[in-house]
């Protein structure tokens, strides 16, 4: 079965540094999501793409976070500068139109 | 907005049955999902309900009552590998069909 790919799986960075995460959705899935999951909580949506367009980024802290999906396939989420409170699991998911979401393995970020 | 509640933790015995409840309030209900998440891993899909009633899939079943804003996940013949967090998520048609997750229920299966 096809899977959502994410890299890196783990990232440790110092506060004030820049960090980037990459996601490759399941082939043919037009919709891509980035979630943040703090330990002990459920995932929270950061940004949703439909093809290359942002559909919803209302919960994305735009002063430090940015996301792009230039060709409507893979996507990059960037944090600059990272803060201690950004330590979390960053999950990418993709779905076909109107279908259920498939999650990638996530990137666990630790900011020191 | 969305308000999704589920118990934080539950413990059950191997071979037993456990029911994990989820209540929700949302303006544009368009389906409820249950996901399983082992520690440090991604959520994996378990079940989907959009109409009232029971959906059965092997050892797992999920129930929905839209009028009560209530769902439960039923796990039968518990196995040690079922120890995980179980996430209830509601799809909101008034919010772009986005998924809104509860905090998850951490289930511990004991021998």
PDB file of N, CA and C in Angstrom, chain B residues 15-89:
ATOM      1  N   UNK B  15      -7.798  -9.869  26.645  1.00  0.00           N
ATOM      2  CA  UNK B  15      -8.926 -10.759  26.407  1.00  0.00           C
ATOM      3  C   UNK B  15     -10.278 -10.137  26.695  1.00  0.00           C
ATOM      4  N   UNK B  16     -10.284  -9.006  27.370  1.00  0.00           N
ATOM      5  CA  UNK B  16     -11.549  -8.353  27.741  1.00  0.00           C
ATOM      6  C   UNK B  16     -12.054  -7.451  26.609  1.00  0.00           C
ATOM      7  N   UNK B  17     -13.160  -6.758  26.917  1.00  0.00           N
ATOM      8  CA  UNK B  17     -13.765  -5.792  25.995  1.00  0.00           C
ATOM      9  C   UNK B  17     -13.648  -4.402  26.628  1.00  0.00           C
ATOM     10  N   UNK B  18     -13.340  -3.395  25.819  1.00  0.00           N
ATOM     11  CA  UNK B  18     -13.278  -2.029  26.342  1.00  0.00           C
ATOM     12  C   UNK B  18     -14.016  -1.095  25.392  1.00  0.00           C
ATOM     13  N   UNK B  19     -14.697  -0.119  25.972  1.00  0.00           N
ATOM     14  CA  UNK B  19     -15.433   0.868  25.185  1.00  0.00           C
ATOM     15  C   UNK B  19     -14.855   2.249  25.460  1.00  0.00           C
ATOM     16  N   UNK B  20     -14.452   2.940  24.424  1.00  0.00           N
ATOM     17  CA  UNK B  20     -13.901   4.286  24.545  1.00  0.00           C
ATOM     18  C   UNK B  20     -14.927   5.258  23.968  1.00  0.00           C
ATOM     19  N   UNK B  21     -15.381   6.177  24.808  1.00  0.00           N
ATOM     20  CA  UNK B  21     -16.432   7.108  24.419  1.00  0.00           C
ATOM     21  C   UNK B  21     -15.866   8.428  23.903  1.00  0.00           C
ATOM     22  N   UNK B  22     -16.653   9.059  23.064  1.00  0.00           N
ATOM     23  CA  UNK B  22     -16.283  10.366  22.513  1.00  0.00           C
ATOM     24  C   UNK B  22     -17.549  11.186  22.341  1.00  0.00           C
ATOM     25  N   UNK B  23     -17.565  12.387  22.891  1.00  0.00           N
ATOM     26  CA  UNK B  23     -18.673  13.298  22.652  1.00  0.00           C
ATOM     27  C   UNK B  23     -18.151  14.519  21.916  1.00  0.00           C
ATOM     28  N   UNK B  24     -19.014  15.100  21.121  1.00  0.00           N
ATOM     29  CA  UNK B  24     -18.557  16.215  20.288  1.00  0.00           C
ATOM     30  C   UNK B  24     -19.665  17.240  20.102  1.00  0.00           C
ATOM     31  N   UNK B  25     -19.248  18.450  19.825  1.00  0.00           N
ATOM     32  CA  UNK B  25     -20.149  19.519  19.436  1.00  0.00           C
ATOM     33  C   UNK B  25     -19.514  20.205  18.244  1.00  0.00           C
ATOM     34  N   UNK B  26     -20.226  20.249  17.145  1.00  0.00           N
ATOM     35  CA  UNK B  26     -19.680  20.874  15.956  1.00  0.00           C
ATOM     36  C   UNK B  26     -20.810  21.422  15.100  1.00  0.00           C
ATOM     37  N   UNK B  27     -20.522  22.479  14.356  1.00  0.00           N
ATOM     38  CA  UNK B  27     -21.574  23.157  13.605  1.00  0.00           C
ATOM     39  C   UNK B  27     -21.896  22.464  12.286  1.00  0.00           C
ATOM     40  N   UNK B  28     -20.935  21.761  11.708  1.00  0.00           N
ATOM     41  CA  UNK B  28     -21.148  21.181  10.388  1.00  0.00           C
ATOM     42  C   UNK B  28     -20.687  19.732  10.313  1.00  0.00           C
ATOM     43  N   UNK B  29     -21.254  18.897  11.156  1.00  0.00           N
ATOM     44  CA  UNK B  29     -20.801  17.501  11.242  1.00  0.00           C
ATOM     45  C   UNK B  29     -20.850  16.816   9.880  1.00  0.00           C
ATOM     46  N   UNK B  30     -19.725  16.195   9.532  1.00  0.00           N
ATOM     47  CA  UNK B  30     -19.645  15.485   8.256  1.00  0.00           C
ATOM     48  C   UNK B  30     -18.805  14.227   8.402  1.00  0.00           C
ATOM     49  N   UNK B  31     -18.997  13.543   9.524  1.00  0.00           N
ATOM     50  CA  UNK B  31     -18.313  12.264   9.689  1.00  0.00           C
ATOM     51  C   UNK B  31     -17.423  12.249  10.917  1.00  0.00           C
ATOM     52  N   UNK B  32     -17.259  11.060  11.476  1.00  0.00           N
ATOM     53  CA  UNK B  32     -16.419  10.879  12.659  1.00  0.00           C
ATOM     54  C   UNK B  32     -15.464   9.732  12.398  1.00  0.00           C
ATOM     55  N   UNK B  33     -14.202   9.946  12.740  1.00  0.00           N
ATOM     56  CA  UNK B  33     -13.148   8.971  12.506  1.00  0.00           C
ATOM     57  C   UNK B  33     -12.540   8.546  13.841  1.00  0.00           C
ATOM     58  N   UNK B  34     -12.111   7.313  13.888  1.00  0.00           N
ATOM     59  CA  UNK B  34     -11.279   6.825  14.987  1.00  0.00           C
ATOM     60  C   UNK B  34      -9.929   6.409  14.404  1.00  0.00           C
ATOM     61  N   UNK B  35      -8.869   6.867  15.077  1.00  0.00           N
ATOM     62  CA  UNK B  35      -7.510   6.515  14.699  1.00  0.00           C
ATOM     63  C   UNK B  35      -6.818   5.874  15.897  1.00  0.00           C
ATOM     64  N   UNK B  36      -5.912   4.953  15.611  1.00  0.00           N
ATOM     65  CA  UNK B  36      -5.040   4.376  16.621  1.00  0.00           C
ATOM     66  C   UNK B  36      -3.647   4.971  16.449  1.00  0.00           C
ATOM     67  N   UNK B  37      -3.013   5.295  17.572  1.00  0.00           N
ATOM     68  CA  UNK B  37      -1.667   5.866  17.500  1.00  0.00           C
ATOM     69  C   UNK B  37      -0.784   5.242  18.571  1.00  0.00           C
ATOM     70  N   UNK B  38       0.192   4.456  18.146  1.00  0.00           N
ATOM     71  CA  UNK B  38       1.187   3.939  19.068  1.00  0.00           C
ATOM     72  C   UNK B  38       2.201   5.044  19.352  1.00  0.00           C
ATOM     73  N   UNK B  39       2.811   4.957  20.517  1.00  0.00           N
ATOM     74  CA  UNK B  39       3.728   5.998  20.977  1.00  0.00           C
ATOM     75  C   UNK B  39       4.812   6.270  19.940  1.00  0.00           C
ATOM     76  N   UNK B  40       4.952   7.530  19.566  1.00  0.00           N
ATOM     77  CA  UNK B  40       5.994   7.929  18.631  1.00  0.00           C
ATOM     78  C   UNK B  40       5.706   7.624  17.178  1.00  0.00           C
ATOM     79  N   UNK B  41       4.504   7.126  16.894  1.00  0.00           N
ATOM     80  CA  UNK B  41       4.167   6.782  15.521  1.00  0.00           C
ATOM     81  C   UNK B  41       3.006   7.626  15.012  1.00  0.00           C
ATOM     82  N   UNK B  42       2.716   7.502  13.723  1.00  0.00           N
ATOM     83  CA  UNK B  42       1.628   8.257  13.119  1.00  0.00           C
ATOM     84  C   UNK B  42       0.283   7.606  13.431  1.00  0.00           C
ATOM     85  N   UNK B  43      -0.778   8.381  13.422  1.00  0.00           N
ATOM     86  CA  UNK B  43      -2.118   7.800  13.571  1.00  0.00           C
ATOM     87  C   UNK B  43      -2.444   6.892  12.391  1.00  0.00           C
ATOM     88  N   UNK B  44      -3.095   5.768  12.671  1.00  0.00           N
ATOM     89  CA  UNK B  44      -3.562   4.888  11.610  1.00  0.00           C
ATOM     90  C   UNK B  44      -5.081   4.760  11.703  1.00  0.00           C
ATOM     91  N   UNK B  45      -5.718   4.748  10.566  1.00  0.00           N
ATOM     92  CA  UNK B  45      -7.173   4.745  10.467  1.00  0.00           C
ATOM     93  C   UNK B  45      -7.762   3.448  11.004  1.00  0.00           C
ATOM     94  N   UNK B  46      -8.817   3.593  11.820  1.00  0.00           N
ATOM     95  CA  UNK B  46      -9.543   2.427  12.320  1.00  0.00           C
ATOM     96  C   UNK B  46     -10.947   2.354  11.740  1.00  0.00           C
ATOM     97  N   UNK B  47     -11.692   3.482  11.822  1.00  0.00           N
ATOM     98  CA  UNK B  47     -13.092   3.409  11.422  1.00  0.00           C
ATOM     99  C   UNK B  47     -13.630   4.783  11.070  1.00  0.00           C
ATOM    100  N   UNK B  48     -14.756   4.747  10.360  1.00  0.00           N
ATOM    101  CA  UNK B  48     -15.421   5.976   9.915  1.00  0.00           C
ATOM    102  C   UNK B  48     -16.928   5.787  10.042  1.00  0.00           C
ATOM    103  N   UNK B  49     -17.600   6.755  10.660  1.00  0.00           N
ATOM    104  CA  UNK B  49     -19.064   6.750  10.758  1.00  0.00           C
ATOM    105  C   UNK B  49     -19.588   8.098  10.290  1.00  0.00           C
ATOM    106  N   UNK B  50     -20.586   8.065   9.434  1.00  0.00           N
ATOM    107  CA  UNK B  50     -21.245   9.313   9.052  1.00  0.00           C
ATOM    108  C   UNK B  50     -22.753   9.208   9.291  1.00  0.00           C
ATOM    109  N   UNK B  51     -23.272   7.972   9.292  1.00  0.00           N
ATOM    110  CA  UNK B  51     -24.681   7.726   9.621  1.00  0.00           C
ATOM    111  C   UNK B  51     -24.774   7.068  10.986  1.00  0.00           C
ATOM    112  N   UNK B  52     -25.926   7.193  11.616  1.00  0.00           N
ATOM    113  CA  UNK B  52     -26.141   6.582  12.919  1.00  0.00           C
ATOM    114  C   UNK B  52     -26.026   5.069  12.823  1.00  0.00           C
ATOM    115  N   UNK B  53     -25.488   4.486  13.865  1.00  0.00           N
ATOM    116  CA  UNK B  53     -25.432   3.039  13.928  1.00  0.00           C
ATOM    117  C   UNK B  53     -24.046   2.515  14.187  1.00  0.00           C
ATOM    118  N   UNK B  54     -23.938   1.221  14.063  1.00  0.00           N
ATOM    119  CA  UNK B  54     -22.732   0.487  14.404  1.00  0.00           C
ATOM    120  C   UNK B  54     -22.025   0.021  13.135  1.00  0.00           C
ATOM    121  N   UNK B  55     -20.712   0.268  13.096  1.00  0.00           N
ATOM    122  CA  UNK B  55     -19.862  -0.241  12.017  1.00  0.00           C
ATOM    123  C   UNK B  55     -18.906  -1.248  12.633  1.00  0.00           C
ATOM    124  N   UNK B  56     -18.918  -2.472  12.119  1.00  0.00           N
ATOM    125  CA  UNK B  56     -18.072  -3.512  12.687  1.00  0.00           C
ATOM    126  C   UNK B  56     -16.975  -3.891  11.711  1.00  0.00           C
ATOM    127  N   UNK B  57     -15.764  -4.025  12.280  1.00  0.00           N
ATOM    128  CA  UNK B  57     -14.616  -4.394  11.459  1.00  0.00           C
ATOM    129  C   UNK B  57     -13.705  -5.266  12.302  1.00  0.00           C
ATOM    130  N   UNK B  58     -13.926  -6.557  12.230  1.00  0.00           N
ATOM    131  CA  UNK B  58     -13.111  -7.480  13.000  1.00  0.00           C
ATOM    132  C   UNK B  58     -13.323  -7.289  14.496  1.00  0.00           C
ATOM    133  N   UNK B  59     -12.224  -7.115  15.236  1.00  0.00           N
ATOM    134  CA  UNK B  59     -12.333  -6.951  16.681  1.00  0.00           C
ATOM    135  C   UNK B  59     -12.780  -5.545  17.069  1.00  0.00           C
ATOM    136  N   UNK B  60     -12.767  -4.622  16.091  1.00  0.00           N
ATOM    137  CA  UNK B  60     -13.108  -3.236  16.387  1.00  0.00           C
ATOM    138  C   UNK B  60     -14.483  -2.885  15.822  1.00  0.00           C
ATOM    139  N   UNK B  61     -15.248  -2.136  16.615  1.00  0.00           N
ATOM    140  CA  UNK B  61     -16.542  -1.631  16.159  1.00  0.00           C
ATOM    141  C   UNK B  61     -16.637  -0.170  16.569  1.00  0.00           C
ATOM    142  N   UNK B  62     -17.380   0.610  15.789  1.00  0.00           N
ATOM    143  CA  UNK B  62     -17.594   2.004  16.163  1.00  0.00           C
ATOM    144  C   UNK B  62     -19.054   2.347  15.978  1.00  0.00           C
ATOM    145  N   UNK B  63     -19.562   3.128  16.924  1.00  0.00           N
ATOM    146  CA  UNK B  63     -20.976   3.501  16.961  1.00  0.00           C
ATOM    147  C   UNK B  63     -21.100   5.011  16.903  1.00  0.00           C
ATOM    148  N   UNK B  64     -22.165   5.477  16.257  1.00  0.00           N
ATOM    149  CA  UNK B  64     -22.417   6.918  16.164  1.00  0.00           C
ATOM    150  C   UNK B  64     -23.885   7.210  16.427  1.00  0.00           C
ATOM    151  N   UNK B  65     -24.127   8.252  17.225  1.00  0.00           N
ATOM    152  CA  UNK B  65     -25.452   8.843  17.374  1.00  0.00           C
ATOM    153  C   UNK B  65     -25.299  10.337  17.118  1.00  0.00           C
ATOM    154  N   UNK B  66     -25.753  10.791  15.958  1.00  0.00           N
ATOM    155  CA  UNK B  66     -25.597  12.200  15.606  1.00  0.00           C
ATOM    156  C   UNK B  66     -26.469  13.105  16.475  1.00  0.00           C
ATOM    157  N   UNK B  67     -27.643  12.629  16.851  1.00  0.00           N
ATOM    158  CA  UNK B  67     -28.532  13.462  17.658  1.00  0.00           C
ATOM    159  C   UNK B  67     -27.959  13.696  19.049  1.00  0.00           C
ATOM    160  N   UNK B  68     -27.179  12.749  19.537  1.00  0.00           N
ATOM    161  CA  UNK B  68     -26.578  12.894  20.865  1.00  0.00           C
ATOM    162  C   UNK B  68     -25.145  13.415  20.802  1.00  0.00           C
ATOM    163  N   UNK B  69     -24.591  13.566  19.613  1.00  0.00           N
ATOM    164  CA  UNK B  69     -23.206  13.997  19.498  1.00  0.00           C
ATOM    165  C   UNK B  69     -22.266  13.031  20.202  1.00  0.00           C
ATOM    166  N   UNK B  70     -22.456  11.760  19.923  1.00  0.00           N
ATOM    167  CA  UNK B  70     -21.801  10.712  20.717  1.00  0.00           C
ATOM    168  C   UNK B  70     -21.328   9.587  19.819  1.00  0.00           C
ATOM    169  N   UNK B  71     -20.139   9.090  20.117  1.00  0.00           N
ATOM    170  CA  UNK B  71     -19.598   7.931  19.441  1.00  0.00           C
ATOM    171  C   UNK B  71     -18.846   7.088  20.450  1.00  0.00           C
ATOM    172  N   UNK B  72     -18.730   5.810  20.163  1.00  0.00           N
ATOM    173  CA  UNK B  72     -17.804   4.985  20.934  1.00  0.00           C
ATOM    174  C   UNK B  72     -17.069   4.023  20.023  1.00  0.00           C
ATOM    175  N   UNK B  73     -15.893   3.656  20.477  1.00  0.00           N
ATOM    176  CA  UNK B  73     -15.077   2.635  19.836  1.00  0.00           C
ATOM    177  C   UNK B  73     -15.045   1.436  20.768  1.00  0.00           C
ATOM    178  N   UNK B  74     -15.386   0.286  20.250  1.00  0.00           N
ATOM    179  CA  UNK B  74     -15.434  -0.942  21.048  1.00  0.00           C
ATOM    180  C   UNK B  74     -14.324  -1.870  20.579  1.00  0.00           C
ATOM    181  N   UNK B  75     -13.485  -2.285  21.496  1.00  0.00           N
ATOM    182  CA  UNK B  75     -12.404  -3.201  21.171  1.00  0.00           C
ATOM    183  C   UNK B  75     -12.672  -4.517  21.902  1.00  0.00           C
ATOM    184  N   UNK B  76     -12.761  -5.609  21.161  1.00  0.00           N
ATOM    185  CA  UNK B  76     -13.037  -6.916  21.739  1.00  0.00           C
ATOM    186  C   UNK B  76     -11.764  -7.750  21.765  1.00  0.00           C
ATOM    187  N   UNK B  77     -11.780  -8.762  22.631  1.00  0.00           N
ATOM    188  CA  UNK B  77     -10.660  -9.713  22.708  1.00  0.00           C
ATOM    189  C   UNK B  77      -9.317  -8.976  22.731  1.00  0.00           C
ATOM    190  N   UNK B  78      -9.199  -8.093  23.706  1.00  0.00           N
ATOM    191  CA  UNK B  78      -8.035  -7.218  23.775  1.00  0.00           C
ATOM    192  C   UNK B  78      -6.722  -7.997  23.749  1.00  0.00           C
ATOM    193  N   UNK B  79      -5.779  -7.429  23.023  1.00  0.00           N
ATOM    194  CA  UNK B  79      -4.436  -7.976  22.954  1.00  0.00           C
ATOM    195  C   UNK B  79      -3.456  -6.916  23.463  1.00  0.00           C
ATOM    196  N   UNK B  80      -2.288  -7.381  23.892  1.00  0.00           N
ATOM    197  CA  UNK B  80      -1.296  -6.459  24.443  1.00  0.00           C
ATOM    198  C   UNK B  80      -0.935  -5.377  23.418  1.00  0.00           C
ATOM    199  N   UNK B  81      -0.932  -5.753  22.140  1.00  0.00           N
ATOM    200  CA  UNK B  81      -0.567  -4.792  21.104  1.00  0.00           C
ATOM    201  C   UNK B  81      -1.603  -3.679  20.908  1.00  0.00           C
ATOM    202  N   UNK B  82      -2.767  -3.844  21.556  1.00  0.00           N
ATOM    203  CA  UNK B  82      -3.792  -2.797  21.461  1.00  0.00           C
ATOM    204  C   UNK B  82      -3.485  -1.613  22.380  1.00  0.00           C
ATOM    205  N   UNK B  83      -2.454  -1.755  23.208  1.00  0.00           N
ATOM    206  CA  UNK B  83      -2.040  -0.631  24.049  1.00  0.00           C
ATOM    207  C   UNK B  83      -1.560   0.496  23.146  1.00  0.00           C
ATOM    208  N   UNK B  84      -2.275   1.620  23.177  1.00  0.00           N
ATOM    209  CA  UNK B  84      -2.011   2.741  22.267  1.00  0.00           C
ATOM    210  C   UNK B  84      -2.939   3.877  22.662  1.00  0.00           C
ATOM    211  N   UNK B  85      -2.792   4.989  21.965  1.00  0.00           N
ATOM    212  CA  UNK B  85      -3.761   6.075  22.102  1.00  0.00           C
ATOM    213  C   UNK B  85      -4.792   5.954  20.997  1.00  0.00           C
ATOM    214  N   UNK B  86      -6.043   6.248  21.348  1.00  0.00           N
ATOM    215  CA  UNK B  86      -7.129   6.177  20.385  1.00  0.00           C
ATOM    216  C   UNK B  86      -7.719   7.576  20.233  1.00  0.00           C
ATOM    217  N   UNK B  87      -7.649   8.083  19.023  1.00  0.00           N
ATOM    218  CA  UNK B  87      -8.041   9.457  18.731  1.00  0.00           C
ATOM    219  C   UNK B  87      -9.401   9.487  18.048  1.00  0.00           C
ATOM    220  N   UNK B  88     -10.287  10.299  18.594  1.00  0.00           N
ATOM    221  CA  UNK B  88     -11.583  10.573  17.987  1.00  0.00           C
ATOM    222  C   UNK B  88     -11.436  11.863  17.189  1.00  0.00           C
ATOM    223  N   UNK B  89     -11.890  11.875  15.948  1.00  0.00           N
ATOM    224  CA  UNK B  89     -11.754  13.067  15.103  1.00  0.00           C
ATOM    225  C   UNK B  89     -13.058  13.317  14.366  1.00  0.00           C
TER     226      UNK B  89
END
